[in-house]
Amino acid sequence: ALAVLPNVPLEDVPVGKDEHDNVVKRIVGEVPTRPNWVKEHFEIGEALGMMDFERAAKLSGARFTVLKSQLARMERALGQFMLDLHTTEHGYEEVIPPLMVRDEVLFGTNQLPKFEEDLFFTPHGDGRLGLIPTAEVPLTNLVREEITAHEKLPLRYTALTPCFRSEAGSAGRDTRGMLRQHQFYKVELVSITDQESSIAEHERMTQCAEEVLKRLGLPFRTVTLCTGDMGFGARKTYDIEVWLPGQNAYREISSCSVCGDFQARRMDARYKDKDGKGNRFVHTLNGSGTAVGRALIAVIENYQNEDGSVTIPEVLRPYMGGLAKIETK
């Protein structure tokens, strides 16, 4: 019965009902005046002949996309750029984890038992394996049922993985384009800390995710989620919302949460206290650094030109053979 009760918010989390009660923490970058020729990402992608929703639907049904040519290359470039930034400058260790996990692993990061309908499962042996909805699941569970030496903390892991979500309960939301998919790539950040360091680590992790958008030259804002909009396992969450000119709106591209010992208790993950006297539960944090598909959308919409071409952000050009612009073949 306890397993379906959510985590307790920290004292400084704003109390509220839904996303309207979230509090803007900071705004970075100017939101430019919107010229009348601005289009949404799917219009641009289809006109370039590099984003195909019809064929994707033929293969798999709704909420799938086929990316081709230079947009496929740019999606790959974005993932590489994010991984390189987090591993070389932010101190994260790269991991390639399994994409299918056991039920007890999904329990550890609180997808089960409450959010089973959001997941895809595949039969395996006498049981089943769940497809990961986020790399938070395997990365956080790396310390499950283990006692980590205090001097090894913090552990910082990053992974670029596909993520799989049934999107139950999202009927009619973001039905056009690539915003809400059953399958998408994401670069995840996970930190395992001692009990004293988790709050500071939360600020640090959020800044690591923000740095991705700063280097890409994308306008964004960071908001503190109120109690009514927070996830099940979080004690405090910052959402980073990137500006999408095509939608004329800020949309979530990253969510960074500190979970305290909520997941650690479910995973039985501990560390040896400094003086070695006893074992304490670790604190866990996770954040997107960032969703790759949504970063692609943001680049397409913010770097679009009136002639339908898309300028490639400077930081991505080394990953794209020096190409400066995507245009129709």
GROMACS .gro file of C-alpha atoms in nm:
model
  329
    1ALA     CA    1   0.000   0.000   0.000
    2LEU     CA    2   0.287   0.238   0.076
    3ALA     CA    3   0.426   0.184  -0.273
    4VAL     CA    4   0.153   0.397  -0.432
    5LEU     CA    5   0.212   0.700  -0.206
    6PRO     CA    6   0.417   0.980  -0.366
    7ASN     CA    7   0.726   1.149  -0.224
    8VAL     CA    8   0.702   1.447   0.014
    9PRO     CA    9   0.786   1.787  -0.145
   10LEU     CA   10   1.065   2.000   0.004
   11GLU     CA   11   0.968   2.303   0.215
   12ASP     CA   12   1.053   2.558  -0.057
   13VAL     CA   13   0.837   2.400  -0.330
   14PRO     CA   14   0.551   2.634  -0.429
   15VAL     CA   15   0.207   2.496  -0.336
   16GLY     CA   16  -0.033   2.482  -0.630
   17LYS     CA   17  -0.279   2.283  -0.836
   18ASP     CA   18  -0.132   2.255  -1.186
   19GLU     CA   19   0.120   2.405  -1.430
   20HIS     CA   20  -0.041   2.750  -1.396
   21ASP     CA   21   0.098   2.768  -1.041
   22ASN     CA   22   0.459   2.695  -1.140
   23VAL     CA   23   0.710   2.971  -1.063
   24VAL     CA   24   0.956   3.105  -1.322
   25LYS     CA   25   1.309   3.087  -1.177
   26ARG     CA   26   1.502   3.242  -1.466
   27ILE     CA   27   1.465   3.341  -1.831
   28VAL     CA   28   1.766   3.308  -2.064
   29GLY     CA   29   1.781   3.454  -2.413
   30GLU     CA   30   1.553   3.696  -2.593
   31VAL     CA   31   1.230   3.572  -2.745
   32PRO     CA   32   1.247   3.737  -3.089
   33THR     CA   33   0.952   3.906  -3.258
   34ARG     CA   34   0.774   3.646  -3.467
   35PRO     CA   35   0.790   3.711  -3.842
   36ASN     CA   36   0.474   3.609  -4.030
   37TRP     CA   37   0.660   3.343  -4.232
   38VAL     CA   38   0.750   3.133  -3.927
   39LYS     CA   39   0.638   2.770  -3.953
   40GLU     CA   40   0.611   2.474  -3.717
   41HIS     CA   41   0.882   2.206  -3.722
   42PHE     CA   42   0.671   1.947  -3.905
   43GLU     CA   43   0.588   2.188  -4.188
   44ILE     CA   44   0.957   2.269  -4.232
   45GLY     CA   45   1.068   1.905  -4.204
   46GLU     CA   46   0.811   1.780  -4.453
   47ALA     CA   47   0.890   2.058  -4.701
   48LEU     CA   48   1.259   1.961  -4.680
   49GLY     CA   49   1.158   1.600  -4.754
   50MET     CA   50   1.341   1.487  -4.438
   51MET     CA   51   1.056   1.426  -4.193
   52ASP     CA   52   0.795   1.167  -4.288
   53PHE     CA   53   0.490   1.108  -4.069
   54GLU     CA   54   0.281   0.928  -4.332
   55ARG     CA   55   0.530   0.649  -4.389
   56ALA     CA   56   0.597   0.627  -4.015
   57ALA     CA   57   0.222   0.575  -3.962
   58LYS     CA   58   0.226   0.305  -4.231
   59LEU     CA   59   0.502   0.127  -4.039
   60SER     CA   60   0.390   0.179  -3.680
   61GLY     CA   61   0.073   0.388  -3.646
   62ALA     CA   62   0.041   0.725  -3.474
   63ARG     CA   63   0.313   0.907  -3.275
   64PHE     CA   64   0.610   0.781  -3.477
   65THR     CA   65   0.837   0.969  -3.718
   66VAL     CA   66   1.080   0.877  -3.993
   67LEU     CA   67   1.373   1.120  -4.010
   68LYS     CA   68   1.593   1.121  -4.318
   69SER     CA   69   1.900   1.280  -4.467
   70GLN     CA   70   2.037   1.591  -4.293
   71LEU     CA   71   1.765   1.600  -4.025
   72ALA     CA   72   1.855   1.243  -3.927
   73ARG     CA   73   2.216   1.355  -3.918
   74MET     CA   74   2.128   1.656  -3.705
   75GLU     CA   75   1.939   1.442  -3.455
   76ARG     CA   76   2.250   1.223  -3.426
   77ALA     CA   77   2.471   1.533  -3.398
   78LEU     CA   78   2.260   1.670  -3.112
   79GLY     CA   79   2.294   1.348  -2.912
   80GLN     CA   80   2.672   1.338  -2.966
   81PHE     CA   81   2.712   1.704  -2.874
   82MET     CA   82   2.517   1.659  -2.548
   83LEU     CA   83   2.711   1.347  -2.446
   84ASP     CA   84   3.045   1.511  -2.523
   85LEU     CA   85   2.952   1.819  -2.319
   86HIS     CA   86   2.840   1.622  -2.014
   87THR     CA   87   3.132   1.377  -2.020
   88THR     CA   88   3.416   1.618  -2.098
   89GLU     CA   89   3.300   1.930  -1.912
   90HIS     CA   90   3.039   1.829  -1.656
   91GLY     CA   91   3.201   1.522  -1.502
   92TYR     CA   92   2.945   1.259  -1.603
   93GLU     CA   93   3.046   0.904  -1.693
   94GLU     CA   94   2.894   0.768  -2.013
   95VAL     CA   95   2.694   0.446  -1.988
   96ILE     CA   96   2.522   0.230  -2.249
   97PRO     CA   97   2.260   0.045  -2.043
   98PRO     CA   98   2.005  -0.227  -2.127
   99LEU     CA   99   1.684  -0.087  -2.280
  100MET     CA  100   1.470  -0.367  -2.133
  101VAL     CA  101   1.449  -0.412  -1.757
  102ARG     CA  102   1.280  -0.625  -1.490
  103ASP     CA  103   0.974  -0.521  -1.294
  104GLU     CA  104   1.172  -0.470  -0.971
  105VAL     CA  105   1.396  -0.219  -1.150
  106LEU     CA  106   1.089  -0.024  -1.266
  107PHE     CA  107   0.964  -0.042  -0.907
  108GLY     CA  108   1.292   0.105  -0.783
  109THR     CA  109   1.252   0.424  -0.988
  110ASN     CA  110   0.877   0.437  -0.914
  111GLN     CA  111   0.732   0.360  -1.258
  112LEU     CA  112   0.568   0.053  -1.098
  113PRO     CA  113   0.319  -0.017  -0.959
  114LYS     CA  114   0.140   0.312  -1.023
  115PHE     CA  115   0.233   0.394  -1.384
  116GLU     CA  116   0.219   0.053  -1.550
  117GLU     CA  117  -0.015   0.176  -1.824
  118ASP     CA  118   0.251   0.423  -1.942
  119LEU     CA  119   0.497   0.142  -2.022
  120PHE     CA  120   0.555  -0.110  -2.300
  121PHE     CA  121   0.629  -0.469  -2.196
  122THR     CA  122   0.759  -0.765  -2.390
  123PRO     CA  123   0.718  -1.129  -2.278
  124HIS     CA  124   1.046  -1.290  -2.173
  125GLY     CA  125   1.095  -1.640  -2.033
  126ASP     CA  126   0.829  -1.697  -1.769
  127GLY     CA  127   0.786  -1.325  -1.710
  128ARG     CA  128   0.829  -0.999  -1.895
  129LEU     CA  129   1.069  -0.712  -1.946
  130GLY     CA  130   0.970  -0.346  -1.963
  131LEU     CA  131   1.105  -0.112  -2.229
  132ILE     CA  132   1.262   0.184  -2.052
  133PRO     CA  133   1.059   0.510  -2.058
  134THR     CA  134   1.380   0.697  -1.968
  135ALA     CA  135   1.744   0.604  -1.901
  136GLU     CA  136   1.681   0.722  -1.544
  137VAL     CA  137   1.553   0.368  -1.484
  138PRO     CA  138   1.868   0.162  -1.560
  139LEU     CA  139   2.115   0.435  -1.456
  140THR     CA  140   1.965   0.490  -1.110
  141ASN     CA  141   1.929   0.116  -1.053
  142LEU     CA  142   2.302   0.062  -1.111
  143VAL     CA  143   2.336   0.106  -0.732
  144ARG     CA  144   2.036  -0.108  -0.638
  145GLU     CA  145   2.103  -0.342  -0.342
  146GLU     CA  146   2.456  -0.207  -0.311
  147ILE     CA  147   2.653  -0.023  -0.045
  148THR     CA  148   2.874   0.242  -0.206
  149ALA     CA  149   3.186   0.375  -0.035
  150HIS     CA  150   3.132   0.735   0.074
  151GLU     CA  151   3.442   0.862  -0.107
  152LYS     CA  152   3.303   0.731  -0.440
  153LEU     CA  153   3.010   0.974  -0.417
  154PRO     CA  154   2.878   1.155  -0.605
  155LEU     CA  155   2.832   0.908  -0.891
  156ARG     CA  156   2.733   1.090  -1.208
  157TYR     CA  157   2.604   0.889  -1.505
  158THR     CA  158   2.486   0.996  -1.848
  159ALA     CA  159   2.336   0.792  -2.132
  160LEU     CA  160   2.190   0.852  -2.476
  161THR     CA  161   1.909   0.601  -2.524
  162PRO     CA  162   1.584   0.552  -2.706
  163CYS     CA  163   1.289   0.589  -2.465
  164PHE     CA  164   0.954   0.416  -2.505
  165ARG     CA  165   0.625   0.553  -2.372
  166SER     CA  166   0.266   0.445  -2.434
  167GLU     CA  167   0.147   0.805  -2.374
  168ALA     CA  168  -0.172   0.672  -2.214
  169GLY     CA  169  -0.382   0.969  -2.114
  170SER     CA  170  -0.233   1.198  -2.379
  171ALA     CA  171  -0.510   1.149  -2.636
  172GLY     CA  172  -0.548   1.459  -2.852
  173ARG     CA  173  -0.238   1.634  -2.712
  174ASP     CA  174   0.040   1.731  -2.954
  175THR     CA  175  -0.096   1.497  -3.220
  176ARG     CA  176   0.092   1.672  -3.503
  177GLY     CA  177   0.467   1.654  -3.539
  178MET     CA  178   0.740   1.508  -3.320
  179LEU     CA  179   0.665   1.660  -2.979
  180ARG     CA  180   0.504   1.356  -2.820
  181GLN     CA  181   0.623   1.020  -2.952
  182HIS     CA  182   0.607   0.655  -2.849
  183GLN     CA  183   0.981   0.636  -2.918
  184PHE     CA  184   1.236   0.915  -2.885
  185TYR     CA  185   1.602   0.970  -2.801
  186LYS     CA  186   1.706   1.142  -2.481
  187VAL     CA  187   2.033   1.217  -2.305
  188GLU     CA  188   1.974   1.148  -1.936
  189LEU     CA  189   2.172   1.269  -1.635
  190VAL     CA  190   2.165   1.073  -1.307
  191SER     CA  191   2.346   1.160  -0.985
  192ILE     CA  192   2.381   0.944  -0.675
  193THR     CA  193   2.486   1.154  -0.374
  194ASP     CA  194   2.515   1.143   0.003
  195GLN     CA  195   2.232   1.297   0.204
  196GLU     CA  196   2.409   1.630   0.258
  197SER     CA  197   2.489   1.708  -0.107
  198SER     CA  198   2.167   1.641  -0.298
  199ILE     CA  199   2.022   1.994  -0.290
  200ALA     CA  200   2.343   2.150  -0.427
  201GLU     CA  201   2.369   1.868  -0.684
  202HIS     CA  202   2.015   1.951  -0.802
  203GLU     CA  203   2.118   2.309  -0.885
  204ARG     CA  204   2.436   2.183  -1.054
  205MET     CA  205   2.252   1.924  -1.264
  206THR     CA  206   1.995   2.181  -1.378
  207GLN     CA  207   2.277   2.413  -1.488
  208CYS     CA  208   2.438   2.127  -1.684
  209ALA     CA  209   2.112   2.080  -1.876
  210GLU     CA  210   2.071   2.457  -1.927
  211GLU     CA  211   2.424   2.473  -2.070
  212VAL     CA  212   2.314   2.250  -2.360
  213LEU     CA  213   2.053   2.508  -2.463
  214LYS     CA  214   2.289   2.802  -2.408
  215ARG     CA  215   2.549   2.650  -2.642
  216LEU     CA  216   2.281   2.578  -2.902
  217GLY     CA  217   2.172   2.943  -2.879
  218LEU     CA  218   1.813   2.855  -2.787
  219PRO     CA  219   1.600   3.087  -2.569
  220PHE     CA  220   1.458   2.911  -2.262
  221ARG     CA  221   1.319   2.958  -1.915
  222THR     CA  222   1.355   2.745  -1.604
  223VAL     CA  223   1.052   2.699  -1.380
  224THR     CA  224   1.006   2.547  -1.036
  225LEU     CA  225   0.718   2.300  -1.046
  226CYS     CA  226   0.445   2.346  -0.787
  227THR     CA  227   0.323   2.058  -0.569
  228GLY     CA  228   0.033   1.977  -0.806
  229ASP     CA  229   0.249   1.950  -1.118
  230MET     CA  230   0.537   1.749  -0.970
  231GLY     CA  231   0.616   1.388  -1.051
  232PHE     CA  232   0.547   1.099  -0.814
  233GLY     CA  233   0.904   1.041  -0.694
  234ALA     CA  234   1.035   1.398  -0.677
  235ARG     CA  235   1.093   1.621  -0.375
  236LYS     CA  236   1.162   1.922  -0.600
  237THR     CA  237   1.166   1.962  -0.978
  238TYR     CA  238   1.287   2.226  -1.221
  239ASP     CA  239   1.150   2.214  -1.574
  240ILE     CA  240   1.352   2.376  -1.849
  241GLU     CA  241   1.123   2.504  -2.123
  242VAL     CA  242   1.264   2.595  -2.463
  243TRP     CA  243   1.107   2.863  -2.682
  244LEU     CA  244   0.936   2.728  -2.997
  245PRO     CA  245   0.857   3.015  -3.239
  246GLY     CA  246   0.637   2.788  -3.451
  247GLN     CA  247   0.411   2.724  -3.152
  248ASN     CA  248   0.473   3.072  -3.011
  249ALA     CA  249   0.518   2.903  -2.673
  250TYR     CA  250   0.767   2.763  -2.424
  251ARG     CA  251   0.768   2.382  -2.417
  252GLU     CA  252   0.938   2.144  -2.173
  253ILE     CA  253   1.269   2.002  -2.298
  254SER     CA  254   1.415   1.893  -1.965
  255SER     CA  255   1.298   1.805  -1.618
  256CYS     CA  256   1.549   1.787  -1.330
  257SER     CA  257   1.442   1.632  -1.000
  258VAL     CA  258   1.589   1.557  -0.661
  259CYS     CA  259   1.425   1.250  -0.507
  260GLY     CA  260   1.591   1.237  -0.164
  261ASP     CA  261   1.600   0.876  -0.040
  262PHE     CA  262   1.261   0.787  -0.195
  263GLN     CA  263   1.406   0.570  -0.473
  264ALA     CA  264   1.698   0.452  -0.257
  265ARG     CA  265   1.455   0.291  -0.011
  266ARG     CA  266   1.277   0.114  -0.296
  267MET     CA  267   1.611  -0.004  -0.439
  268ASP     CA  268   1.783  -0.062  -0.103
  269ALA     CA  269   2.077   0.154  -0.216
  270ARG     CA  270   2.306   0.274   0.063
  271TYR     CA  271   2.647   0.423   0.129
  272LYS     CA  272   2.895   0.381   0.411
  273ASP     CA  273   2.884   0.688   0.633
  274LYS     CA  274   3.204   0.902   0.644
  275ASP     CA  275   3.307   0.767   0.984
  276GLY     CA  276   3.217   0.416   0.866
  277LYS     CA  277   2.979   0.377   1.159
  278GLY     CA  278   2.669   0.282   0.965
  279ASN     CA  279   2.501   0.266   0.626
  280ARG     CA  280   2.269   0.541   0.508
  281PHE     CA  281   2.038   0.560   0.209
  282VAL     CA  282   2.183   0.746  -0.089
  283HIS     CA  283   1.999   1.038  -0.245
  284THR     CA  284   1.913   1.014  -0.615
  285LEU     CA  285   1.866   1.282  -0.880
  286ASN     CA  286   1.774   1.265  -1.245
  287GLY     CA  287   1.737   1.511  -1.528
  288SER     CA  288   1.716   1.523  -1.904
  289GLY     CA  289   2.023   1.671  -2.060
  290THR     CA  290   1.817   1.699  -2.288
  291ALA     CA  291   1.544   1.529  -2.489
  292VAL     CA  292   1.703   1.497  -2.834
  293GLY     CA  293   1.389   1.502  -3.049
  294ARG     CA  294   1.264   1.815  -2.877
  295ALA     CA  295   1.606   1.978  -2.918
  296LEU     CA  296   1.581   1.899  -3.291
  297ILE     CA  297   1.237   2.063  -3.300
  298ALA     CA  298   1.374   2.370  -3.118
  299VAL     CA  299   1.671   2.403  -3.355
  300ILE     CA  300   1.449   2.366  -3.662
  301GLU     CA  301   1.202   2.629  -3.540
  302ASN     CA  302   1.454   2.879  -3.400
  303TYR     CA  303   1.702   2.852  -3.689
  304GLN     CA  304   1.451   2.841  -3.976
  305ASN     CA  305   1.492   3.083  -4.264
  306GLU     CA  306   1.225   3.242  -4.482
  307ASP     CA  307   1.326   3.027  -4.781
  308GLY     CA  308   1.253   2.708  -4.583
  309SER     CA  309   1.616   2.624  -4.509
  310VAL     CA  310   1.749   2.570  -4.156
  311THR     CA  311   2.079   2.720  -4.039
  312ILE     CA  312   2.288   2.472  -3.839
  313PRO     CA  313   2.398   2.602  -3.496
  314GLU     CA  314   2.776   2.657  -3.476
  315VAL     CA  315   2.832   2.392  -3.207
  316LEU     CA  316   2.673   2.121  -3.425
  317ARG     CA  317   2.872   2.193  -3.741
  318PRO     CA  318   3.177   1.982  -3.643
  319TYR     CA  319   2.936   1.687  -3.603
  320MET     CA  320   2.788   1.750  -3.947
  321GLY     CA  321   3.101   1.763  -4.159
  322GLY     CA  322   3.114   2.142  -4.146
  323LEU     CA  323   2.771   2.185  -4.308
  324ALA     CA  324   2.625   2.529  -4.229
  325LYS     CA  325   2.271   2.496  -4.360
  326ILE     CA  326   2.008   2.233  -4.434
  327GLU     CA  327   1.813   2.295  -4.754
  328THR     CA  328   1.607   2.098  -5.002
  329LYS     CA  329   1.810   1.858  -5.206
   0.00000   0.00000   0.00000
